[in-house]
Coordinates of N, CA and C in Angstrom, one line a residue:
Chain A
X1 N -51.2 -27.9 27.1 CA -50.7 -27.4 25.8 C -50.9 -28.5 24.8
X2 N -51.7 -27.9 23.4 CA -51.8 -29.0 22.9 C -50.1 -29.3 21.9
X3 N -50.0 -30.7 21.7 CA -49.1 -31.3 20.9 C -48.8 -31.3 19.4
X4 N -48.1 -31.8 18.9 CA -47.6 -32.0 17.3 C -48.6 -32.8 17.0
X5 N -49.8 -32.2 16.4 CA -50.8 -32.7 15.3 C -50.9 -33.5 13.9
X6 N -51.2 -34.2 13.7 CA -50.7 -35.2 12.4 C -52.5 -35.8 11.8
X7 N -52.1 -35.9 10.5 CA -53.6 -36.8 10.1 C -52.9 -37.3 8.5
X8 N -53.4 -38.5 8.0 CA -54.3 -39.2 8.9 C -53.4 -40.1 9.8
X9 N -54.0 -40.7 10.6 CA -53.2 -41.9 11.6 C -52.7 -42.6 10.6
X10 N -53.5 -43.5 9.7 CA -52.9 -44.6 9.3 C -53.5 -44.5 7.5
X11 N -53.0 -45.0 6.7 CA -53.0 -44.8 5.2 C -52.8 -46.0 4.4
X12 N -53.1 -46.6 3.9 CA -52.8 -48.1 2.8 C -53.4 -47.3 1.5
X13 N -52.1 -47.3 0.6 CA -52.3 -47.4 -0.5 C -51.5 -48.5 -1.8
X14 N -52.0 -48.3 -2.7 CA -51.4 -49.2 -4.0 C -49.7 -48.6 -4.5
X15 N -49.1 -49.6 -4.6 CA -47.7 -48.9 -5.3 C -48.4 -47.8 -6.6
X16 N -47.7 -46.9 -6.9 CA -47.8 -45.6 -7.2 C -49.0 -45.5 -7.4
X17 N -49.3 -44.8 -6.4 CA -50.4 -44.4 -6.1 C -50.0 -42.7 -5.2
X18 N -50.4 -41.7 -4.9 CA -50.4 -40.7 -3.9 C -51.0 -40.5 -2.8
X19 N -50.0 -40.2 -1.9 CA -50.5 -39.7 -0.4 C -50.1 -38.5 0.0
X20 N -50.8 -37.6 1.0 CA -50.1 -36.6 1.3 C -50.7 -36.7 2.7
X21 N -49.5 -36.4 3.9 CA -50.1 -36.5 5.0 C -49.6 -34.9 5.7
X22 N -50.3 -34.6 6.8 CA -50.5 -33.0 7.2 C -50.0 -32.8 8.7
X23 N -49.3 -31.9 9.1 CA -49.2 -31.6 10.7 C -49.1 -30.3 10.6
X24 N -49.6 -30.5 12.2 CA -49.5 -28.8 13.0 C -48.6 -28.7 14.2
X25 N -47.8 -28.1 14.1 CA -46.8 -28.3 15.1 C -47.1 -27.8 16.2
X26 N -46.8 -27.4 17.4 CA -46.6 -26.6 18.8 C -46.9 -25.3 18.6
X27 N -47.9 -25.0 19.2 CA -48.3 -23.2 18.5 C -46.6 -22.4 19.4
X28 N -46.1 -21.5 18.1 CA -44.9 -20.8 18.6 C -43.7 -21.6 18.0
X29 N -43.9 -22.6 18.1 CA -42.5 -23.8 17.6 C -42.4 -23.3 16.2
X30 N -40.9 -22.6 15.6 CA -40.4 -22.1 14.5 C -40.5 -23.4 13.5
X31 N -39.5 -24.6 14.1 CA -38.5 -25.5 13.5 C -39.9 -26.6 13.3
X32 N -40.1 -26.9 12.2 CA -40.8 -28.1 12.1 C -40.1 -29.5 11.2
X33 N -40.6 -30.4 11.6 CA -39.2 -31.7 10.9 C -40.4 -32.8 10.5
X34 N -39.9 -33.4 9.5 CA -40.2 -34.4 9.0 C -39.3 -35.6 8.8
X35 N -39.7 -36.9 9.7 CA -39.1 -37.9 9.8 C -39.7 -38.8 9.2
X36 N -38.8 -39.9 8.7 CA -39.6 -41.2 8.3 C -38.9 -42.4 9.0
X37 N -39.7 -43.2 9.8 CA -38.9 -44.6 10.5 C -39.8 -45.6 10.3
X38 N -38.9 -46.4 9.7 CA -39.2 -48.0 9.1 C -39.0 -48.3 9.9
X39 N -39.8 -49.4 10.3 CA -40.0 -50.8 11.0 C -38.4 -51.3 11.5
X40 N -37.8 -51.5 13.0 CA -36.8 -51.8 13.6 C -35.6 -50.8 13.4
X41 N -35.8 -49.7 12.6 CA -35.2 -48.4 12.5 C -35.4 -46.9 13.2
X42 N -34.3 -46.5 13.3 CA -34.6 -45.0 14.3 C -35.0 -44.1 13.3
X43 N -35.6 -43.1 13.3 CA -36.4 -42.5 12.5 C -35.1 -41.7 11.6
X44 N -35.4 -40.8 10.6 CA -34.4 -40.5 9.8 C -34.8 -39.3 9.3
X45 N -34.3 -38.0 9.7 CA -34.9 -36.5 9.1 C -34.8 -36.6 6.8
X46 N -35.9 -35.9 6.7 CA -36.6 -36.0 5.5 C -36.1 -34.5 5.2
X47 N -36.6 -33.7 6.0 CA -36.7 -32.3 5.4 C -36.8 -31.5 7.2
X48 N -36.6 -30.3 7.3 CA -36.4 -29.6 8.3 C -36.5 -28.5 7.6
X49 N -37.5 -27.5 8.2 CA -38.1 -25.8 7.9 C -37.8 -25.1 9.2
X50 N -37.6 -23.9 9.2 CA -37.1 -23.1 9.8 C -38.2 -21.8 9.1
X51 N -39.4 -21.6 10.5 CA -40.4 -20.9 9.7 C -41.1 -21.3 8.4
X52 N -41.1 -21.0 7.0 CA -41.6 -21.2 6.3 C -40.5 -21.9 4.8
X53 N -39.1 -21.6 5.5 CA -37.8 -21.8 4.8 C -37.1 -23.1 5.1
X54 N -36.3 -23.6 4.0 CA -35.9 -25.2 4.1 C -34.7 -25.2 4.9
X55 N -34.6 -26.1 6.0 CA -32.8 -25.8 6.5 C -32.3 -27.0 5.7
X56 N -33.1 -28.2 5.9 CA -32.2 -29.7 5.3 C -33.4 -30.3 5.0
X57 N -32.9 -30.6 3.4 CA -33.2 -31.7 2.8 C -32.8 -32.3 1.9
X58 N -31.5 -32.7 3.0 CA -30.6 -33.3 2.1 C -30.9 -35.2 1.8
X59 N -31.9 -35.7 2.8 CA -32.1 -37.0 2.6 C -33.6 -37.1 1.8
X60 N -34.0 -36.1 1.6 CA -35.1 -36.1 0.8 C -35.5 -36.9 -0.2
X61 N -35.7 -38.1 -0.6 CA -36.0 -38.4 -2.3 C -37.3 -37.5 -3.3
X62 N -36.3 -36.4 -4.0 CA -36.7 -35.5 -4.0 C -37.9 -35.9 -5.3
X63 N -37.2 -37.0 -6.3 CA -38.0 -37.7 -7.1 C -39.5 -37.6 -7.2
X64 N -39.7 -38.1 -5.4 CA -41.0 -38.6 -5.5 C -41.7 -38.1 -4.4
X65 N -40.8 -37.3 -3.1 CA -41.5 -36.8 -1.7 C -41.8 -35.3 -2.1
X66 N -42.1 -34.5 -1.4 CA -42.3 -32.9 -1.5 C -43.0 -32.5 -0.3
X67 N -42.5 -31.4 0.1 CA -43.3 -30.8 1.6 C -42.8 -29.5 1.5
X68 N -44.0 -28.7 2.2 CA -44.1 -27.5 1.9 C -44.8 -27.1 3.2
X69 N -44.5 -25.9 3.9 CA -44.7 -25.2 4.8 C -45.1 -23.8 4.6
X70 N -46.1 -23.4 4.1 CA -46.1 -22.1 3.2 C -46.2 -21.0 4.0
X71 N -47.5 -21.2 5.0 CA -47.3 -19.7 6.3 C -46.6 -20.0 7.3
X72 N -45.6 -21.0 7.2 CA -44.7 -21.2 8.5 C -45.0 -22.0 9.6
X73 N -46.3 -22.5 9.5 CA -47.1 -23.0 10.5 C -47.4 -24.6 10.3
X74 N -48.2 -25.1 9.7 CA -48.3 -26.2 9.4 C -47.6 -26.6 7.8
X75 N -47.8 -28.4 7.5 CA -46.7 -28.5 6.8 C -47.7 -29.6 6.2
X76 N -47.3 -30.0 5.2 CA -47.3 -31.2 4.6 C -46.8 -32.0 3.7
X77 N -46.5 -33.4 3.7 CA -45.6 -34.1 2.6 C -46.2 -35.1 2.3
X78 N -45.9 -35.1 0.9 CA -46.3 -35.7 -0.1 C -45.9 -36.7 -0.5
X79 N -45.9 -37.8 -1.2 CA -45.5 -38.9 -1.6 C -46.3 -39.2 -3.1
X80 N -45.5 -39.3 -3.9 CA -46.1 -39.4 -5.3 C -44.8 -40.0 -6.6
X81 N -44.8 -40.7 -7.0 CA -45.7 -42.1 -7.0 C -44.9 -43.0 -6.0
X82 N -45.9 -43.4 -4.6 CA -45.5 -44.2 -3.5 C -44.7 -46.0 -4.0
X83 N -43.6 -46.2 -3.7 CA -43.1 -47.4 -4.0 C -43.3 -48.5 -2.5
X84 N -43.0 -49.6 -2.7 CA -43.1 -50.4 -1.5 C -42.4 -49.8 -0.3
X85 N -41.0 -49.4 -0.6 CA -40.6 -49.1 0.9 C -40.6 -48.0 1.7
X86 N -41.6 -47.3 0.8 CA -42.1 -45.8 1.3 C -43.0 -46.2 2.6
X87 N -43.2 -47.8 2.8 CA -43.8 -47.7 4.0 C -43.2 -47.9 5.0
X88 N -43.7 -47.2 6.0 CA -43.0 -46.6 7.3 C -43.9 -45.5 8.1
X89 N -43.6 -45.2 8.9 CA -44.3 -44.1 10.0 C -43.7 -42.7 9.7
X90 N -44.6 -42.2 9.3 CA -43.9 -40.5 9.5 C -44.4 -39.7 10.3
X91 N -43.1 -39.2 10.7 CA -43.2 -38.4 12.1 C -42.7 -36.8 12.2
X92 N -43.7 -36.0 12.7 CA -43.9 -34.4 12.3 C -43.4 -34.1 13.6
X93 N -42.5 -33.2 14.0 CA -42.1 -32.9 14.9 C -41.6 -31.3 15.2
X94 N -41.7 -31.0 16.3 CA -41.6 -29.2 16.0 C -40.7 -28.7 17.3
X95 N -39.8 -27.7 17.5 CA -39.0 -27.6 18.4 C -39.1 -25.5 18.5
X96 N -38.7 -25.1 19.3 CA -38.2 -23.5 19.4 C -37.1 -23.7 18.8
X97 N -36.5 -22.1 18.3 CA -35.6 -21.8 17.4 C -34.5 -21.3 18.6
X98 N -33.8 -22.0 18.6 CA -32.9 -21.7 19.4 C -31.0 -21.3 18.8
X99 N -30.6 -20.9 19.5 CA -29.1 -20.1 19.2 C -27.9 -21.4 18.9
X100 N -28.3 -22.5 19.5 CA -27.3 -23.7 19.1 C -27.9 -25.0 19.6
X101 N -27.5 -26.0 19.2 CA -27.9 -27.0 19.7 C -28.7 -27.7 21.1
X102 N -29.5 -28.3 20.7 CA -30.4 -29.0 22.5 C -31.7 -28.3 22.1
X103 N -32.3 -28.1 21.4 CA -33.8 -27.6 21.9 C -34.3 -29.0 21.8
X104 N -35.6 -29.1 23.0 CA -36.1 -30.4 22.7 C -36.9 -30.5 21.3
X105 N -37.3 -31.5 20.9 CA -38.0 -31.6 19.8 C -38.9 -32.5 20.0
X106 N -40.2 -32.4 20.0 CA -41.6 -33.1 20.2 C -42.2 -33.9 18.8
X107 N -42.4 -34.8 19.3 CA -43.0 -35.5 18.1 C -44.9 -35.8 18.2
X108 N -45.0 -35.6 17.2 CA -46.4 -36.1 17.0 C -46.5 -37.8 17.0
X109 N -47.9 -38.3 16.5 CA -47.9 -39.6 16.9 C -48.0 -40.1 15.6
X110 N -47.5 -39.7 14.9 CA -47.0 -40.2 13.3 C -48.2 -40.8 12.5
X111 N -47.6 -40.9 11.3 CA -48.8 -41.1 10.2 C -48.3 -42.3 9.5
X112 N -49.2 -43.7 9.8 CA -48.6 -45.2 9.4 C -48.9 -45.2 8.0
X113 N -47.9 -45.1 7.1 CA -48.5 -45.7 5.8 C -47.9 -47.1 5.7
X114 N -48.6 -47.7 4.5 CA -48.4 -48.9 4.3 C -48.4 -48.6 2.9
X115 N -47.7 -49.6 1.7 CA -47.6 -48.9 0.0 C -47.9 -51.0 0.1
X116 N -49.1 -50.9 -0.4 CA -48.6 -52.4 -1.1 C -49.2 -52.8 -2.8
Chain B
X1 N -19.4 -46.8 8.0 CA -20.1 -46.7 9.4 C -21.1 -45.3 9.5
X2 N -22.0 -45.8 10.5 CA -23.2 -45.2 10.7 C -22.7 -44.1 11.6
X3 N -23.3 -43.1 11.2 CA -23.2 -41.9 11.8 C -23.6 -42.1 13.8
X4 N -24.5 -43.0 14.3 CA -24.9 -43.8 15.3 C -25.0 -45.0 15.4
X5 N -24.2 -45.6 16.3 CA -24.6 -47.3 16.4 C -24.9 -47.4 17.6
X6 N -25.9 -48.6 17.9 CA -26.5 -48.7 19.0 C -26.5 -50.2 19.0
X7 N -26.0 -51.3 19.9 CA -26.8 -52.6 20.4 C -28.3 -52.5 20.0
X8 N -29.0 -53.3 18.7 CA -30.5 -53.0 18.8 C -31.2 -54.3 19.6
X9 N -30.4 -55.0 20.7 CA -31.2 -55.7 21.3 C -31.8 -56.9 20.8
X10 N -33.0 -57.1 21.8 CA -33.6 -56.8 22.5 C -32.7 -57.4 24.0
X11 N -32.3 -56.7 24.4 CA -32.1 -56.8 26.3 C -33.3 -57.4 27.2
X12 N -33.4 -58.5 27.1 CA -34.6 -59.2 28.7 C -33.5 -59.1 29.6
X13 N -34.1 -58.6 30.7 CA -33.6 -58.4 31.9 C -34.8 -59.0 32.8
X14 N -34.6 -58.9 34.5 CA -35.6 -59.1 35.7 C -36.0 -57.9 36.1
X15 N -37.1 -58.3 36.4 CA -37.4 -56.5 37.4 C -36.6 -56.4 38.5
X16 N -36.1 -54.9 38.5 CA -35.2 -54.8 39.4 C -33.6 -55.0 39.1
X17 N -33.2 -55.1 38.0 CA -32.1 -55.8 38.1 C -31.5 -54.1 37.0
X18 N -30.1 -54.2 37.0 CA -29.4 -52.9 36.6 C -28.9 -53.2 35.3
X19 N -29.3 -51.8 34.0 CA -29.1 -52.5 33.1 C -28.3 -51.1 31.9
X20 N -27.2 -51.6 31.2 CA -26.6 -50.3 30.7 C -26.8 -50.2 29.1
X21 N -26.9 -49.5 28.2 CA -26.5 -49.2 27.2 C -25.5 -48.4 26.5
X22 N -24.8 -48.7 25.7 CA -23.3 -47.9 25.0 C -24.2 -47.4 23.5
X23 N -23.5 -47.0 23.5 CA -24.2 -45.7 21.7 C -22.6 -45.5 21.2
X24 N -22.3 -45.6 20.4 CA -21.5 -44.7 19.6 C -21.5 -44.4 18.6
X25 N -20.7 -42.6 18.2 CA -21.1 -41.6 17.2 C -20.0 -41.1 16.6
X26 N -20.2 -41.1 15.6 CA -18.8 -41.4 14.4 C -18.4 -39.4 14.0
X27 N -19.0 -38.7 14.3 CA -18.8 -37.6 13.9 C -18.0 -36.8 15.6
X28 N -17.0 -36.6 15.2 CA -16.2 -36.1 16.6 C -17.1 -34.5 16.9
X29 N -17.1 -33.6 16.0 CA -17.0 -32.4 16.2 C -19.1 -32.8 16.8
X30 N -19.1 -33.5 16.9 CA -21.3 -33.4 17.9 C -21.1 -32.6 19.0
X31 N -22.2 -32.0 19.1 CA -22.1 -30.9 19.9 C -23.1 -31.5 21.2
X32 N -24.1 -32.3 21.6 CA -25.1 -32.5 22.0 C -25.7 -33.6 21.9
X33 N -25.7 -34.3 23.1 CA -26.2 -35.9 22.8 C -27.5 -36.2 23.5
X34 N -28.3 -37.0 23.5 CA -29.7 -37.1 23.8 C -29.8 -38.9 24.2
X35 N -30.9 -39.0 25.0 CA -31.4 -40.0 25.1 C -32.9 -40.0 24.5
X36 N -33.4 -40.9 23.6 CA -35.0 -40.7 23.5 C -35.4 -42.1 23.6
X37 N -36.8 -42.4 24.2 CA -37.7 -42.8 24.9 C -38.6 -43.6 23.4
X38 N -38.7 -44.6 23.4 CA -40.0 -44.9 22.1 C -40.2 -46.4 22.9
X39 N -42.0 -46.2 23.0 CA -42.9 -47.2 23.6 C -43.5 -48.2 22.2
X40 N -43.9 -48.8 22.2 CA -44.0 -49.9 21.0 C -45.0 -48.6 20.4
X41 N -45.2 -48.6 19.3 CA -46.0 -48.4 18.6 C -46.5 -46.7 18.7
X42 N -45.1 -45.8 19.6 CA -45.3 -44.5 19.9 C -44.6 -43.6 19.4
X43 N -44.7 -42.5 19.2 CA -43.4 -41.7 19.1 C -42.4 -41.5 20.2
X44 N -41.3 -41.3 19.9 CA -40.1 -40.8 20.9 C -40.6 -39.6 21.9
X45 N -39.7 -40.1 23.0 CA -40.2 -38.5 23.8 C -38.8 -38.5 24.1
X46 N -38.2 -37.0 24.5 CA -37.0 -37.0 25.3 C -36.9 -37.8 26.8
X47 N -36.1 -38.3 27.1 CA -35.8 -39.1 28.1 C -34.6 -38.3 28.6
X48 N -33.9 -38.3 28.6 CA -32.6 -36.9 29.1 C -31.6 -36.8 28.1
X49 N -31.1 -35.3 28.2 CA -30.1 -35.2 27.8 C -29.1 -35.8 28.3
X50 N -27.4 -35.6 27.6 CA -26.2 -36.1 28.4 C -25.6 -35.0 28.4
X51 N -24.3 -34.6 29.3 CA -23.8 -34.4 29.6 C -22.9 -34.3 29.9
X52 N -21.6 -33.9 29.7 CA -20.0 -34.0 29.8 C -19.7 -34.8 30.8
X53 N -20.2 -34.1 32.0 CA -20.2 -34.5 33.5 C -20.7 -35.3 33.7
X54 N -21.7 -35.9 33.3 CA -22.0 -37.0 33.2 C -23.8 -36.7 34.2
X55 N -24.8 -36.9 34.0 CA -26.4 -36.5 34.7 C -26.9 -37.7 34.9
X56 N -27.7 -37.4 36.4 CA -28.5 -38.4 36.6 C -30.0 -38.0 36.9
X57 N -30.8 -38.7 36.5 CA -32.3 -38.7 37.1 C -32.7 -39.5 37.4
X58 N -33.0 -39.7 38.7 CA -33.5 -40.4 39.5 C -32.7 -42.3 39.1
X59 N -34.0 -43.0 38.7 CA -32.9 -44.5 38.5 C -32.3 -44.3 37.3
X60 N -32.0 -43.4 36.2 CA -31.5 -43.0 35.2 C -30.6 -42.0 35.4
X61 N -29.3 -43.2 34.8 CA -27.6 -42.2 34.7 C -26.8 -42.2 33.2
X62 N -26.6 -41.1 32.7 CA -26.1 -40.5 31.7 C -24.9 -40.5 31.7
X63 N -23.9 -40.6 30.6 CA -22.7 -40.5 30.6 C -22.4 -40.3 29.1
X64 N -21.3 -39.2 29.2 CA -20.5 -38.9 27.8 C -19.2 -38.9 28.0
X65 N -18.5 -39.6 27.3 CA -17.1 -39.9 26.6 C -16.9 -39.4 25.3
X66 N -16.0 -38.8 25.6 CA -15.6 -37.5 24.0 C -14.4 -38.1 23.2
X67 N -13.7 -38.3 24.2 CA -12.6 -39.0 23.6 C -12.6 -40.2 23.2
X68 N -13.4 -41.3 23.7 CA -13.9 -42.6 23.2 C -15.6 -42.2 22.0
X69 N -15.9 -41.2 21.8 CA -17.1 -41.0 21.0 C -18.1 -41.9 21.6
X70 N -18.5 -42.1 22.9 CA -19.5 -42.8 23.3 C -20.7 -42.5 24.2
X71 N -21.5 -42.7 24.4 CA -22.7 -42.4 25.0 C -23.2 -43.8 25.8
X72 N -23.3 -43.5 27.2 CA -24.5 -45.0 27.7 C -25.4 -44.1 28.8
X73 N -26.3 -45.1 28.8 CA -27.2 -44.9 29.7 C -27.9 -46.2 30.6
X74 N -27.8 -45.5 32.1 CA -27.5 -47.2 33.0 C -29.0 -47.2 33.2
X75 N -29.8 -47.6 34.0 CA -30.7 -47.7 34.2 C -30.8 -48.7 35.5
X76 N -31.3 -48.6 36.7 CA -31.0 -49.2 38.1 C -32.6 -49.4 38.1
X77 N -32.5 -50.6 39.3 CA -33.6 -51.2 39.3 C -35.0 -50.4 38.5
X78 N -34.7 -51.3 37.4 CA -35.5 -51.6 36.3 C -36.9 -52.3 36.8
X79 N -38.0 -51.5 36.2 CA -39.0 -51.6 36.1 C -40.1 -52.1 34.7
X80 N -40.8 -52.6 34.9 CA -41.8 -53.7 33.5 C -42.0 -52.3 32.7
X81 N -42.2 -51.1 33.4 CA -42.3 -50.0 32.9 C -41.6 -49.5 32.2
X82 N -40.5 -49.7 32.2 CA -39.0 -49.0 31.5 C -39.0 -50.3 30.4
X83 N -39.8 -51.1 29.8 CA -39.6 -51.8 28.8 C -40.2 -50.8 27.6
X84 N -39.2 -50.5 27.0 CA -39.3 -49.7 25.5 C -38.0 -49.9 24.9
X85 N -38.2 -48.8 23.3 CA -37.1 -49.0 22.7 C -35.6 -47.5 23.7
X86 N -34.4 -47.4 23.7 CA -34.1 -46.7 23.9 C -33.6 -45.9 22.6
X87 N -33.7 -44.7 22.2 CA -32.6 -43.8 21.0 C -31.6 -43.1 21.7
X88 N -30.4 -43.7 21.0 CA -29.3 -42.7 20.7 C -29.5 -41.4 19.9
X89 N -29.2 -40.4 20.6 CA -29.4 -39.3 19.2 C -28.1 -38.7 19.6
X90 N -27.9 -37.7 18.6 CA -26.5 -36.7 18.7 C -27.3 -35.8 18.0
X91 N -26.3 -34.6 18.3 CA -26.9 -33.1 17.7 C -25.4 -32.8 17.1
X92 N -25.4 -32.7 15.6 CA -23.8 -32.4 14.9 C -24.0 -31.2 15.1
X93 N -24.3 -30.0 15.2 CA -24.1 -28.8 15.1 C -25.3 -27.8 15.6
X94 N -25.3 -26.8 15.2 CA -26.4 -26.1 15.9 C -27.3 -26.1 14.4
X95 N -28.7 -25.3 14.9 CA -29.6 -26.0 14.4 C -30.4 -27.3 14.5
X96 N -29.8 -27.9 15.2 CA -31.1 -29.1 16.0 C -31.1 -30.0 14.9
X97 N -29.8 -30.9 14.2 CA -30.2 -31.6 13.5 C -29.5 -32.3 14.1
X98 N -30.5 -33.7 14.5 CA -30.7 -34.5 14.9 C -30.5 -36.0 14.3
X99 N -29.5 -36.7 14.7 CA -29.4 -38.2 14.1 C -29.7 -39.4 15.3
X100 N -30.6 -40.0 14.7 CA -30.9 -41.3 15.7 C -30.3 -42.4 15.6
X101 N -30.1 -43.2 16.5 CA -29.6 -44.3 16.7 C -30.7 -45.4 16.1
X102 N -30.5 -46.4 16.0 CA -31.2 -47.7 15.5 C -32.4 -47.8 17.0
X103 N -31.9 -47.9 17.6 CA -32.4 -47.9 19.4 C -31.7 -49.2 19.4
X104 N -32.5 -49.6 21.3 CA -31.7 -50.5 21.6 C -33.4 -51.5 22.4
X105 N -34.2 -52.1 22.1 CA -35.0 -52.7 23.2 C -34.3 -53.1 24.5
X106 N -35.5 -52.9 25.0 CA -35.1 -53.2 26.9 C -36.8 -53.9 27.0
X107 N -36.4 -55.2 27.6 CA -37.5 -55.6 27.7 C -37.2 -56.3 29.7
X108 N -37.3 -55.7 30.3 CA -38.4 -55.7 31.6 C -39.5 -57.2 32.0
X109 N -38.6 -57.8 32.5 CA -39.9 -59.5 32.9 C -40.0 -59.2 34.7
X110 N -41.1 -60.3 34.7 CA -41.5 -60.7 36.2 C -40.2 -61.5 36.5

């Protein structure tokens, strides 16, 4: 079964400058998530869709991030205008929609940016 | 305080030698606790859930404390292999939203 799809691997851009990076989740997986984890940090939900609809984005910096999931399936976020500490690894992750808590959630192999 | 705190280590141990971590989680009403698994430079995988009762797999043992809000995971003769980061995670409610711990390194010598 293939995995949580992500591109590009790795990204270096200029402070404000734009990136947008893309995943494909678990074919069937409803719940798709976007994490960001900095360097000696646990990763930190961004945004969480449920199908095509937003459940949380409440840590969002809405300022400058944006992601959109339009046919429910794949996703992408944005970064615009990228600041220094926007670098970090982002990680696309997708789980089944389940009735309460515990569904596992799989991670892709994240998208390294660097903002310098 | 952090919704998860974790020892971030790093833990050098010997191979072979038995080794624990403590997590604790500041939100009483968590419904669902997790261990996750991150290799240098990888994404997390599940490693096991926890469990009231407390679960084991194989040289990996789980434990939950409700009334102390705590989480560890033991780990018995340790392997070079089991050197990674470990995550705490909690699940506050349904819907699968997920809070990670800082982790904790475990680093595994000859």
């Amino acid at each position: 079964e293939a995995g949580v799809a992500q591109s590009p691997r790795y990204k270096i851009i200029e402070k404000r400058q734009s990136v947008a990076f893309w995943c494909n989740p678990i074919s069937g997986h409803a719940t798709l998530y976007w994490y960001q984890q900095i360097l000696g940090q646990g990763p930190k939900l961004l945004i969480q869709f449920q199908n095509n609809g937003v459940v949380d984005d409440s840590q969002l910096p809405k300022d400058r991030f944006s992601a959109e999931r339009l046919k429910g399936v794949d996703s992408t976020l944005k970064i615009q205008p990228a600041k220094l500490e926007d670098s970090a690894v982002y990680l696309c992750a997708s789980s089944e929609v389940g009735r309460g808590a515990g569904n596992t959630i799989y991670f892709g192999e994240g998208s390294w940016l660097t903002v310098v | 305080r952090k919704e998860v705190e974790q020892d971030p280590g790093p833990f050098n141990v010997p191979e072979g030698a038995t080794v624990a971590f403590n997590c604790t989680y500041s939100n009483s009403a968590s419904q669902s606790f997790f261990w996750y698994r991150q290799d240098c430079r990888k994404e997390p995988k599940l490693l096991m859930s926890v469990y009231s009762s407390g679960n084991e797999d194989g040289r990996f043992t789980a434990q939950l404390n409700r009334a102390s809000q705590y989480i560890s995971l033991l780990i018995r003769d340790s392997k070079l292999s089991d050197s990674a980061t470990y995550l705490c995670v909690v699940n506050k409610g349904g819907g699968n939203k997920l809070t990670f711990g800082t982790g904790t390194q475990l680093k595994v010598e000859l």
